[in-house]
Each structure stands twice: as structure tokens, then as C-alpha cells.
Amino acid sequence: MIYKWRQKLHIEPPTGWLNDPNGLCFFDGRYHVFFQYSPDSATGNSPRGWGHYESSDLLSWNFKGESILPDTAYDCDGAYSGSAVVYDGRLHIFYTGNVNTPENHANVIHICCEHADDMGGKKVILSPEDYPDFVTSQVRDPKVWVEDGKWKMVLGAQTVNNGGCVLLYEGDSPDSFRFVKSLSHEGMGYMWECPDIFELDGNTYMTVSPQGIGHEEYRYQNTFSSGYFRIKGDGLSDYCELDCGFDFYAPQSFEAPDGRRILIGWMGMGDANYWNKTVESGYQHCLTLPRELTVAGDGALLQNPVRELKQLRGNAEVVGEDKWARLPFEVEAVRSGEGEIIMTIGGAKFESFDDGHCELSFTDEQTGASRSVRKAKTGRVDDVRMIVDTSGIEIYINGGRYVMSTRFYPEYRELKVTAQGATSVLYGLAFHDTLVSIGEALIDFIPNKTGCEFCEVDSFAPAVGGAPANVCAAFTRLGGKSRMITQLGNDPFGEVITGKLNEIGVDTSYVTYTDEANTALAFVSLKADGDRVFSFYRKPSADMLYEPYMLSPYMFDDCYALHFCSVSLGDFPMKKAHKAAITLASSHGAIISFDPNLRLMLWDSADKLTSAVLEFLPECDILKVSEEELEFITGSSDISTAIPTLFAGRVKLVICTCGGKGAYVVNAGGTAFSPAVPVEAVDTTGAGDGFIGAFLWRLKSNGIGRKDLSSVSSRILKDCADFANRFCSISVRRNGAIPSYPTYGEMQNPDGGKN
Ligand code: FRU
């Protein structure tokens, strides 16, 4: 899996194929983006349904999984594009149920649901008999809205004369629509897909994606186009393209709770003769950034990235002769004289010409992945804003009147930025949403029988583990981003670990490999009294030889929290790397989280372990201990007196887990207690790691950062601990550590998500 092209700002599928945005809405306190999704095929060759992302801020998106599946007789060949309406506290979804008969057969299906991740009850509300005679069987992509108490729908279609058109329907309820009229425009292609109609500033706009418009030098250069008309009575204004880059199609819009009209497009192109390098990594395509639409004095639509994006900006830096910028970033340029503006971003070049056109070009195959040049007639260019993500660039020209969106594939994460003819300012864009763990990732060998002495076990099965790696896995299973920093041996076990972590979605791109030592192994047996016996193979192991110089500041520029344990704090290079990582992560404002996770047998003496723990304890913001560890560290088993003694140095929050009883969470503001969920445990391996991983994930979802840790209310702390307890109650009913961790979706499942 190659992670270097994973977008940071744009919505991508975890695996498989994505195309059109669908069902955009704000519902139940969150933004929802659904999309056309084939999870099993990066080239879109498996049945297509809807995938689902959710966000509270339009910036950071959580993948919620597959949503609508093509699983009925009415949508068996695809749950194709459609839209959402929030009405009376419910979510109404309308989509195209595609059935491949010799003639294409497309139904409009309605789903009414209480929750965005609970799509049931499909009802066909329009089928081919309901479409007027002047259209072919090519009818799809319902966009529905409610206006003056009426339900309104627009569908994309093709006329029998081979022209694109839309069909307008109306009804008194979400499942009874009647045909009203159609709209079309001479010479605008043979089929119109994905229409949308909305009002803005007293004008009515219709966006649509026409297929078959003739290519011109400055317009309609892509296989298919997307643009808008103004609707005036029964007529349509001239068509205006929404985006002149290589990758833009099928945009849809919705109204945010604050009244903004927000548009999102597919940052891809059907039937294009250029390709995307991520296919090699098993996924393809992304959506554009959410864009705010506003209206210019002459009625033209202006598009600009949602204002929330500015929250990600770091310090402003002036772009001089030779500026290097770390992806993702943005550049804002304002004309400084009369000449042409020329800006380069790695191998991408944007140039404005005196004759009032501009060009976006890519210098070589490496960056362009066979994209060469796109042109636009913009008139004089006065300002340019470029948002450059890991493998895509969006260029907003003249206040968003023109936009060019294109995927590109830079080999390196730092790009040289230059600007001529403009005063340019560069901002790094960074999320602080990634959990970074440093320390050991190893293979646990699990005995085939328990309740016996170590020597009585006759076979062991390998499982990827190591506490810091488990914590990453828990965080990522819940939909968060995580990154593992460790060293593995150049050996098959190292490959197994990387493979497993990648499969779950943990970023392993910074893991290093060595010939000096092997990947760490740990054999475990479980005696009759429940005691675990470990036999570690790390004398030394590859992780212990990780050196501070192997770290880079880039590992932390999106860091939400850095997590570590004590196994790597012995007298070897990895200990120094921990110190350096703490310094780097702290300088990025990250939370430092420490779970001592004591393994006495790895130490020459208990004193050495204690002194290592006490050396690192004052360096952390969050300390998680078990009851036994509390006693080991403080010498006292009395929770109420022992916990306060742990608030040394920068410690702001202490979590004490008490096995089957529950967990205490203490900060300066108070104490929260969360009782454990009573369950029949079958395997507690990795439960503590799961707890802290889930706790950190929930803390982040509650919007809590380092500066809030001392003041965050006991109510929120209890919410986080309750969530982590629920996570563990599912994990301990399943075998293993990583394989036992539930996803967020499984946690919503009221049966507790057994197996
Ligand atoms: C546009 C489109 C839609 C259709 C969907 C299928 O890209 O062709 O018309 O509903 O994709 O994925």
C-alpha cells in the first residue's frame, strides 16, 4: 500500500472506487457526504452503492462504511446517484435504482430513516412508465428539495432526439411525484446527468453535468463537462462551466445550517484518457473540497473553499525565489504589476497570459500522470488561491469566478513554490487529527491451549501486537487516523506487521527496517491461575535500535496525540528516540499520552523500571495506569490518595483502569467514574490498549485538545471513559487484540457487536 498520495484534505474511499457525491446534507448535528462507491474495485468494476462520510466541521471526515447497497430487484445493478432531504427530523434519501435490462431501466427509490447509518425500507416511487415519452431510458440522478410545502424533484435525462434535458417533478409527499415539465438547451450534449436546482441571492440556478458537448480550446476540454445555467421562467441562460481543470464532474449542493450553499464535486472524470496512480494502492478518486457558493454582481456563481479551511492554516510565509512547502498547503497570490502571473508548484505550472487566458500545465509524466494542459478564458487574472493537497490541486481564480481542479502525483512531500508577477503568501495546512504511537510493534505468539505451564504448550499462532501498535489499531478501527513509528527487521515477520497495520489503515510510511536485528517476538502462555508468562525475543530487537535521527518533524505536523509505553524505555537508542519524539510532538501542540504498561520481565530490576517510568511521567499530559501499576508506581493501592500524587510535571489527566470494575478519570476539575460493562470475557489481550485508543479517539471527537485537558468537564471525561469501556466490553468477548477491536459502526449495534 502506498500512502504518500493519500489526500489529507479531500474525501477519498478507504479502498475501492469513488465517484459522484450523493445525499449531501446536515442532519442530526453533523454534515453527511454520501458518494458512489465500489468498495471492492479501484476501477469501479464491482456493484456500485453508496459510501458514507460524516463530519462535524466540514474539515475532518469519518468514514462510516457502506450505506445503500444494490441489493433489491429495483437497484440490483447499482444504487446510483441521488440526494437527501432533511424533513420533520427524518432523513429522506432519493436515488437511482439501476437495472440492466437490454434497455436501461432506472427507478427512483425513496428511503426514509431516523439515522444516517440505518438505511432500510426502500420504496420505488418512479419507474420507466412514469417518465414522459420524449425521453429515452436514460433517466437518473434525482435531486429533491422542499419548496413552499411542495416536494420537488429534478432528474437528468436524454431526449429521443439525442439531446440532454432535465425532467421536473412535483408532489405533496415524498413518495408521490408527477411530471411537470422539462428544461433543455440547444447544442449542449446528448445526456444530462446529476442536475441540481437552488436559489441564491434571488436567482435560480441549475447545475448539470452534460455529456457530449464538443471540445473547444478554452472550454469543455474534458470528456464530460459540468456547469450551470440560470433559470428564467421556462428558459435557460447560457451555460457556464464550473471548473476548467482535468478532474471535476457531477457536483451537488446543499444548504448548511447557517444558510451557506455548499457545493461538492467528484474530483475525477468518467472515461478519461488519463489515470490515477492510487489505483496501484487499491483505491481511486476523491471529492473536491466543500465550496461555498456566492453570487457576483453580474449573477455569475463564485466558488470558494469553505471558510473553515482557514482554521488549518499555520503561519503566513512570503513566497520568495525559492520557497519549499510541505504538503498540504495553500498559496494566495495577488497581482503585483501589469505582467503575466506565473506560479509553479513542483511540476505544476499556472500561467496567465496578456490575451486574457490562463493555463495549468504539468511538466512531466511523474507529476501529471498523463495530464498535460488545461486552458481557460478568464480575462485579466487579479488573484489566485491554490489549495495543494497530497495528490491534487484546486486553483481559485478572481475570487472564485473560475476554478481548475486536477489530480497530480508529486514524488516528494515537499514542493518548490515560485511566483512571478504576484505577491504570494504561503500557509501550511495541517490537521491535528492523527494519533502517533512510538515503540514496539511485534508478533505475539498465542498458545493453542491455556491453563498450563509454558513448556506444555505445543503450538503458538502469530498475531500482530505490541501495545503502541494496538493503540493505533483501536484508534483507526474507530475511523481515526493513526501512524506507527517503529523499526522492524528486514524479515518476514516485519512484512507481516506492516501488512496487517496497512490493512487496517494505520500509516506505516515512516516505519524503518534494519538488518542489524530481527523483528521483536513475544511468546505468551496462560497458566491455570490466569497469570500470563511472556517470553520475549528482543536481545536486541529491531525496534530497540530505532535512533532519534530517524525521526522527522513531518511525522508530527498532523499529530493529535503521541502515545508511548514503557517497554521501549530501556537503556537503548529507542529510549532517546522517545525523548526526541515527545519534544517534536509537543512543539506541534500534541497531547502526550503515556501508558506505562509494565512488563517487569523485560527489566534487570524493578528499580530500573520504576526509575524509567518516573523519568517519563512528568513529560506526559495524559497518564493511564491500571490499579496494579498505580500501586507499583506510588506504593499505595488507595485510589483516592495515590492518584493525586501522579500529577507531576505536565500531567493534566490521570486514567486509572480497575479491570472489571471500571475506570476513574481525574483532572484538576474533578473525577469521573465509569463502571465497566458487565460481560463474559473470553480474551482480555490488548484490552488496556483498546481502552486508551478508544478513549483518545472519543476525546478527539469531543474536540478536546491539549490546552483543554485540565479544564474539560467530568461529564465529557465520563463520556470518553464510558465509550472506552463499551469498546473494551466488545473487544474482550472476541479473541486476540487487534482482531477484537470493533469499528464505530459495530459499536452502534445494540447487541454489543459480538462476533
Ligand atoms: C455520473 C453518473 C451518474 C450515475 C452515477 C453512477 O458520474 O454516471 O449519472 O448515477 O454516475 O455511478
GROMACS .gro file of C-alpha atoms in nm, residues 77-318:
model
  242
   77ASP     CA    1  -2.717  -0.323  -1.095
   78GLY     CA    2  -2.636  -0.014  -0.894
   79ALA     CA    3  -2.767   0.216  -0.625
   80TYR     CA    4  -2.674   0.513  -0.840
   81SER     CA    5  -2.666   0.884  -0.767
   82GLY     CA    6  -2.923   1.078  -0.572
   83SER     CA    7  -2.984   1.327  -0.297
   84ALA     CA    8  -3.112   1.380   0.058
   85VAL     CA    9  -3.376   1.597   0.219
   86VAL     CA   10  -3.398   1.654   0.594
   87TYR     CA   11  -3.767   1.690   0.677
   88ASP     CA   12  -3.954   1.660   1.006
   89GLY     CA   13  -3.645   1.527   1.182
   90ARG     CA   14  -3.601   1.246   0.932
   91LEU     CA   15  -3.362   1.184   0.652
   92HIS     CA   16  -3.523   1.123   0.314
   93ILE     CA   17  -3.295   0.971   0.054
   94PHE     CA   18  -3.381   0.958  -0.315
   95TYR     CA   19  -3.159   0.767  -0.553
   96THR     CA   20  -3.141   0.586  -0.885
   97GLY     CA   21  -3.209   0.215  -0.875
   98ASN     CA   22  -3.033   0.084  -1.182
   99VAL     CA   23  -3.136  -0.240  -1.350
  100ASN     CA   24  -2.954  -0.357  -1.662
  101THR     CA   25  -3.223  -0.478  -1.894
  102PRO     CA   26  -3.150  -0.457  -2.270
  103GLU     CA   27  -3.299  -0.111  -2.234
  104ASN     CA   28  -3.155   0.065  -1.932
  105HIS     CA   29  -3.417   0.056  -1.655
  106ALA     CA   30  -3.386   0.323  -1.387
  107ASN     CA   31  -3.615   0.357  -1.088
  108VAL     CA   32  -3.628   0.641  -0.841
  109ILE     CA   33  -3.617   0.494  -0.492
  110HIS     CA   34  -3.711   0.667  -0.167
  111ILE     CA   35  -3.578   0.575   0.178
  112CYS     CA   36  -3.700   0.747   0.493
  113CYS     CA   37  -3.483   0.693   0.800
  114GLU     CA   38  -3.420   0.815   1.152
  115HIS     CA   39  -3.040   0.779   1.138
  116ALA     CA   40  -2.791   0.834   0.862
  117ASP     CA   41  -2.631   0.495   0.919
  118ASP     CA   42  -2.951   0.299   0.920
  119MET     CA   43  -3.084   0.278   0.564
  120GLY     CA   44  -3.373   0.041   0.526
  121GLY     CA   45  -3.719   0.042   0.371
  122LYS     CA   46  -3.661   0.112   0.004
  123LYS     CA   47  -3.968   0.219  -0.190
  124VAL     CA   48  -3.985   0.265  -0.567
  125ILE     CA   49  -4.157   0.597  -0.635
  126LEU     CA   50  -4.092   0.637  -1.009
  127SER     CA   51  -4.016   0.376  -1.273
  128PRO     CA   52  -3.975   0.393  -1.651
  129GLU     CA   53  -4.355   0.406  -1.715
  130ASP     CA   54  -4.361   0.732  -1.520
  131TYR     CA   55  -4.116   0.915  -1.744
  132PRO     CA   56  -4.252   1.116  -2.040
  133ASP     CA   57  -4.243   0.969  -2.392
  134PHE     CA   58  -3.993   1.218  -2.527
  135VAL     CA   59  -3.706   1.073  -2.320
  136THR     CA   60  -3.507   0.755  -2.373
  137SER     CA   61  -3.446   0.503  -2.096
  138GLN     CA   62  -3.152   0.719  -1.983
  139VAL     CA   63  -3.309   0.888  -1.680
  140ARG     CA   64  -3.135   0.919  -1.344
  141ASP     CA   65  -2.990   1.114  -1.052
  142PRO     CA   66  -3.287   1.261  -0.863
  143LYS     CA   67  -3.223   1.582  -0.673
  144VAL     CA   68  -3.511   1.655  -0.439
  145TRP     CA   69  -3.593   1.959  -0.226
  146VAL     CA   70  -3.897   2.102  -0.049
  147GLU     CA   71  -4.020   2.445  -0.152
  148ASP     CA   72  -4.331   2.618  -0.019
  149GLY     CA   73  -4.459   2.290   0.122
  150LYS     CA   74  -4.418   2.110  -0.214
  151TRP     CA   75  -4.175   1.826  -0.281
  152LYS     CA   76  -3.979   1.899  -0.597
  153MET     CA   77  -3.752   1.675  -0.799
  154VAL     CA   78  -3.524   1.723  -1.095
  155LEU     CA   79  -3.392   1.425  -1.292
  156GLY     CA   80  -3.118   1.407  -1.553
  157ALA     CA   81  -3.227   1.262  -1.888
  158GLN     CA   82  -3.180   1.218  -2.261
  159THR     CA   83  -3.442   1.306  -2.523
  160VAL     CA   84  -3.533   1.068  -2.804
  161ASN     CA   85  -3.367   1.325  -3.032
  162ASN     CA   86  -3.038   1.262  -2.858
  163GLY     CA   87  -3.029   1.580  -2.653
  164GLY     CA   88  -2.964   1.635  -2.285
  165CYS     CA   89  -3.251   1.760  -2.069
  166VAL     CA   90  -3.385   1.759  -1.717
  167LEU     CA   91  -3.729   1.648  -1.601
  168LEU     CA   92  -3.907   1.842  -1.328
  169TYR     CA   93  -4.148   1.665  -1.096
  170GLU     CA   94  -4.362   1.785  -0.810
  171GLY     CA   95  -4.563   1.625  -0.532
  172ASP     CA   96  -4.736   1.673  -0.200
  173SER     CA   97  -4.544   1.399  -0.026
  174PRO     CA   98  -4.202   1.236  -0.065
  175ASP     CA   99  -4.348   0.934  -0.244
  176SER     CA  100  -4.591   1.079  -0.495
  177PHE     CA  101  -4.439   1.284  -0.772
  178ARG     CA  102  -4.598   1.391  -1.101
  179PHE     CA  103  -4.420   1.517  -1.410
  180VAL     CA  104  -4.442   1.895  -1.459
  181LYS     CA  105  -4.208   1.993  -1.742
  182SER     CA  106  -3.863   1.955  -1.889
  183LEU     CA  107  -3.582   2.202  -1.949
  184SER     CA  108  -3.309   2.184  -2.208
  185HIS     CA  109  -3.073   2.397  -2.414
  186GLU     CA  110  -2.974   2.362  -2.780
  187GLY     CA  111  -2.637   2.208  -2.856
  188MET     CA  112  -2.547   2.106  -2.505
  189GLY     CA  113  -2.476   1.738  -2.547
  190TYR     CA  114  -2.668   1.410  -2.570
  191MET     CA  115  -2.730   1.343  -2.200
  192TRP     CA  116  -2.750   1.549  -1.883
  193GLU     CA  117  -2.653   1.383  -1.559
  194CYS     CA  118  -2.668   1.485  -1.193
  195PRO     CA  119  -2.879   1.802  -1.207
  196ASP     CA  120  -2.932   2.031  -0.909
  197ILE     CA  121  -3.155   2.337  -0.867
  198PHE     CA  122  -3.126   2.602  -0.597
  199GLU     CA  123  -3.190   2.965  -0.525
  200LEU     CA  124  -2.915   3.205  -0.434
  201ASP     CA  125  -2.946   3.580  -0.393
  202GLY     CA  126  -3.285   3.583  -0.560
  203ASN     CA  127  -3.165   3.395  -0.871
  204THR     CA  128  -3.244   3.035  -0.958
  205TYR     CA  129  -2.950   2.825  -1.071
  206MET     CA  130  -2.937   2.481  -1.221
  207THR     CA  131  -2.611   2.291  -1.222
  208VAL     CA  132  -2.591   1.992  -1.452
  209SER     CA  133  -2.332   1.755  -1.597
  210PRO     CA  134  -2.377   1.735  -1.975
  211GLN     CA  135  -2.218   1.459  -2.180
  212GLY     CA  136  -2.128   1.510  -2.543
  213ILE     CA  137  -2.056   1.883  -2.571
  214GLY     CA  138  -1.794   1.944  -2.843
  215HIS     CA  139  -1.445   2.013  -2.708
  216GLU     CA  140  -1.305   2.362  -2.759
  217GLU     CA  141  -0.962   2.510  -2.697
  218TYR     CA  142  -1.066   2.705  -2.388
  219ARG     CA  143  -1.385   2.527  -2.283
  220TYR     CA  144  -1.530   2.178  -2.249
  221GLN     CA  145  -1.187   2.021  -2.277
  222ASN     CA  146  -1.272   1.713  -2.072
  223THR     CA  147  -1.462   1.403  -2.178
  224PHE     CA  148  -1.768   1.540  -1.995
  225SER     CA  149  -1.849   1.884  -1.858
  226SER     CA  150  -2.021   2.029  -1.551
  227GLY     CA  151  -2.164   2.376  -1.534
  228TYR     CA  152  -2.466   2.587  -1.459
  229PHE     CA  153  -2.749   2.780  -1.618
  230ARG     CA  154  -2.967   3.045  -1.464
  231ILE     CA  155  -3.331   2.950  -1.492
  232LYS     CA  156  -3.550   3.236  -1.606
  233GLY     CA  157  -3.913   3.133  -1.640
  234ASP     CA  158  -3.914   2.838  -1.880
  235GLY     CA  159  -3.581   2.934  -2.032
  236LEU     CA  160  -3.220   2.877  -1.953
  237SER     CA  161  -2.937   3.129  -1.971
  238ASP     CA  162  -2.612   3.042  -2.145
  239TYR     CA  163  -2.416   2.759  -1.991
  240CYS     CA  164  -2.113   2.839  -1.780
  241GLU     CA  165  -1.857   2.576  -1.690
  242LEU     CA  166  -1.794   2.534  -1.316
  243ASP     CA  167  -1.439   2.405  -1.334
  244CYS     CA  168  -1.176   2.402  -1.609
  245GLY     CA  169  -0.932   2.155  -1.455
  246PHE     CA  170  -0.885   1.792  -1.554
  247ASP     CA  171  -1.087   1.639  -1.275
  248PHE     CA  172  -1.431   1.770  -1.196
  249TYR     CA  173  -1.775   1.621  -1.252
  250ALA     CA  174  -2.122   1.561  -1.108
  251PRO     CA  175  -2.129   1.841  -0.847
  252GLN     CA  176  -2.414   1.863  -0.597
  253SER     CA  177  -2.501   2.124  -0.338
  254PHE     CA  178  -2.684   2.160  -0.007
  255GLU     CA  179  -2.766   2.429   0.243
  256ALA     CA  180  -2.565   2.439   0.566
  257PRO     CA  181  -2.747   2.529   0.890
  258ASP     CA  182  -2.607   2.883   0.869
  259GLY     CA  183  -2.762   2.932   0.525
  260ARG     CA  184  -2.450   2.883   0.315
  261ARG     CA  185  -2.493   2.696  -0.013
  262ILE     CA  186  -2.215   2.440  -0.029
  263LEU     CA  187  -2.111   2.253  -0.341
  264ILE     CA  188  -1.900   1.940  -0.368
  265GLY     CA  189  -1.796   1.775  -0.692
  266TRP     CA  190  -1.634   1.449  -0.788
  267MET     CA  191  -1.264   1.528  -0.842
  268GLY     CA  192  -1.247   1.275  -1.120
  269MET     CA  193  -1.366   1.223  -1.475
  270GLY     CA  194  -1.550   0.935  -1.637
  271ASP     CA  195  -1.393   0.776  -1.946
  272ALA     CA  196  -1.085   1.000  -1.922
  273ASN     CA  197  -0.766   0.909  -2.108
  274TYR     CA  198  -0.554   0.990  -1.804
  275TRP     CA  199  -0.528   0.787  -1.489
  276ASN     CA  200  -0.467   0.798  -1.117
  277LYS     CA  201  -0.162   0.646  -0.958
  278THR     CA  202  -0.351   0.540  -0.646
  279VAL     CA  203  -0.508   0.252  -0.840
  280GLU     CA  204  -0.189   0.058  -0.762
  281SER     CA  205  -0.277   0.101  -0.394
  282GLY     CA  206  -0.628  -0.032  -0.432
  283TYR     CA  207  -0.832   0.289  -0.435
  284GLN     CA  208  -0.918   0.569  -0.672
  285HIS     CA  209  -1.068   0.918  -0.682
  286CYS     CA  210  -1.166   1.182  -0.432
  287LEU     CA  211  -1.424   1.456  -0.392
  288THR     CA  212  -1.341   1.826  -0.420
  289LEU     CA  213  -1.320   2.040  -0.112
  290PRO     CA  214  -1.659   2.166   0.000
  291ARG     CA  215  -1.705   2.505  -0.169
  292GLU     CA  216  -1.920   2.797  -0.063
  293LEU     CA  217  -2.123   2.943  -0.345
  294THR     CA  218  -2.190   3.314  -0.365
  295VAL     CA  219  -2.319   3.537  -0.643
  296ALA     CA  220  -2.117   3.808  -0.821
  297GLY     CA  221  -2.271   4.140  -0.922
  298ASP     CA  222  -2.339   4.009  -1.273
  299GLY     CA  223  -2.511   3.695  -1.147
  300ALA     CA  224  -2.213   3.463  -1.202
  301LEU     CA  225  -2.158   3.195  -0.938
  302LEU     CA  226  -1.841   3.227  -0.732
  303GLN     CA  227  -1.690   2.922  -0.566
  304ASN     CA  228  -1.451   2.935  -0.273
  305PRO     CA  229  -1.332   2.670  -0.031
  306VAL     CA  230  -1.547   2.670   0.284
  307ARG     CA  231  -1.417   2.930   0.528
  308GLU     CA  232  -1.346   2.653   0.783
  309LEU     CA  233  -1.037   2.564   0.580
  310LYS     CA  234  -0.860   2.870   0.717
  311GLN     CA  235  -0.860   2.703   1.060
  312LEU     CA  236  -0.591   2.470   0.932
  313ARG     CA  237  -0.353   2.747   0.836
  314GLY     CA  238  -0.015   2.775   1.002
  315ASN     CA  239   0.193   3.091   0.990
  316ALA     CA  240   0.195   3.305   0.677
  317GLU     CA  241   0.522   3.292   0.484
  318VAL     CA  242   0.606   3.509   0.188
   0.00000   0.00000   0.00000
